[in-house]
Amino acid sequence: MEKLEKLGLKRVAFLQALALSFYISSVGLLMWNANKWVPVKNALGPILFLTLFSVSVLICGFLTLGYPVYLFWIKQQKIDAIKVLAYTTKWLILFGFLIFVLILAF
């Protein structure tokens, strides 16, 4: 965690949002191609989807909240923890807007 502290709050937030955007894009591509890989429709599809959803919640929560929780509980830097969450949210909104623009452009 010392390496993250040297990066600064805004850069850590950018990296968190970038990692989260990459993960979301990967899961989106996986779901987009799922019918090609598993063409048979049966009861296991919803189970697989809910499992993927649950794992995604854990991964997204870790990517977004891991460092802020560390700052909040371990380092007792509550203001910095809130700042990292706010910066991460801002970056995610920007990335979402850029993806929306790309969708409209192509």
XYZ file of C-alpha atoms in Angstrom:
106
model
C 0.000 0.000 0.000
C 2.977 2.317 0.399
C 3.362 2.414 -3.386
C -0.217 3.614 -3.729
C 0.351 6.343 -1.172
C 3.255 7.682 -3.248
C 1.059 7.950 -6.358
C -1.360 10.486 -4.936
C -5.112 10.302 -4.518
C -6.095 11.454 -8.003
C -3.775 9.016 -9.751
C -4.947 6.122 -7.567
C -8.546 7.038 -8.367
C -7.728 7.132 -12.085
C -6.087 3.696 -11.910
C -9.026 2.280 -9.947
C -11.518 3.615 -12.483
C -9.382 2.389 -15.381
C -9.126 -1.111 -13.893
C -12.851 -1.147 -13.205
C -13.641 0.011 -16.743
C -11.375 -2.690 -18.161
C -13.070 -5.333 -16.014
C -16.561 -4.143 -16.970
C -15.582 -4.147 -20.647
C -14.206 -7.672 -20.336
C -17.386 -8.952 -18.698
C -19.467 -7.139 -21.313
C -17.533 -8.826 -24.123
C -17.883 -12.171 -22.365
C -21.649 -11.746 -22.100
C -21.907 -10.518 -25.695
C -20.225 -13.685 -26.981
C -21.749 -16.108 -24.471
C -24.405 -17.340 -26.916
C -21.708 -18.337 -29.398
C -19.794 -20.340 -26.826
C -22.780 -21.936 -25.066
C -25.586 -22.211 -27.628
C -27.742 -24.608 -25.585
C -30.407 -22.874 -23.495
C -31.151 -24.603 -20.211
C -31.491 -23.857 -16.509
C -27.746 -23.497 -16.028
C -27.681 -20.202 -17.961
C -29.396 -18.123 -15.259
C -27.300 -19.837 -12.591
C -24.115 -18.976 -14.472
C -25.310 -15.397 -14.972
C -26.103 -14.910 -11.280
C -22.767 -16.433 -10.299
C -20.954 -14.096 -12.683
C -22.986 -11.183 -11.321
C -22.105 -12.056 -7.717
C -18.407 -12.423 -8.506
C -18.521 -9.144 -10.439
C -19.992 -7.344 -7.439
C -17.116 -8.628 -5.309
C -14.465 -7.643 -7.854
C -15.976 -4.211 -8.525
C -16.334 -3.583 -4.807
C -12.715 -4.540 -4.233
C -11.463 -2.368 -7.094
C -13.518 0.628 -6.012
C -13.493 0.355 -2.228
C -10.243 -1.474 -1.412
C -7.967 1.531 -1.063
C -10.580 3.861 0.462
C -11.357 1.257 3.141
C -7.636 0.968 3.834
C -7.390 4.749 4.189
C -10.545 4.961 6.300
C -9.953 2.108 8.763
C -6.211 1.446 8.824
C -4.732 4.892 8.220
C -7.630 6.822 9.812
C -7.596 9.259 6.871
C -11.328 9.626 6.436
C -11.251 12.741 4.255
C -8.740 11.168 1.870
C -10.872 8.029 1.643
C -13.895 10.086 0.637
C -11.782 12.047 -1.852
C -10.571 8.842 -3.528
C -14.157 7.628 -3.847
C -15.230 10.964 -5.315
C -12.329 11.048 -7.783
C -12.976 7.444 -8.801
C -16.640 8.252 -9.373
C -15.699 11.249 -11.502
C -13.341 9.134 -13.616
C -15.969 6.422 -14.054
C -18.515 8.993 -15.203
C -15.978 10.372 -17.679
C -15.143 6.881 -18.989
C -18.856 6.101 -19.292
C -19.407 9.311 -21.230
C -16.502 8.480 -23.556
C -17.908 5.006 -24.188
C -21.308 6.536 -24.923
C -19.707 8.917 -27.431
C -17.870 6.000 -29.061
C -21.136 4.077 -29.366
C -22.791 7.043 -31.060
C -19.799 7.593 -33.355
C -19.678 4.018 -34.633
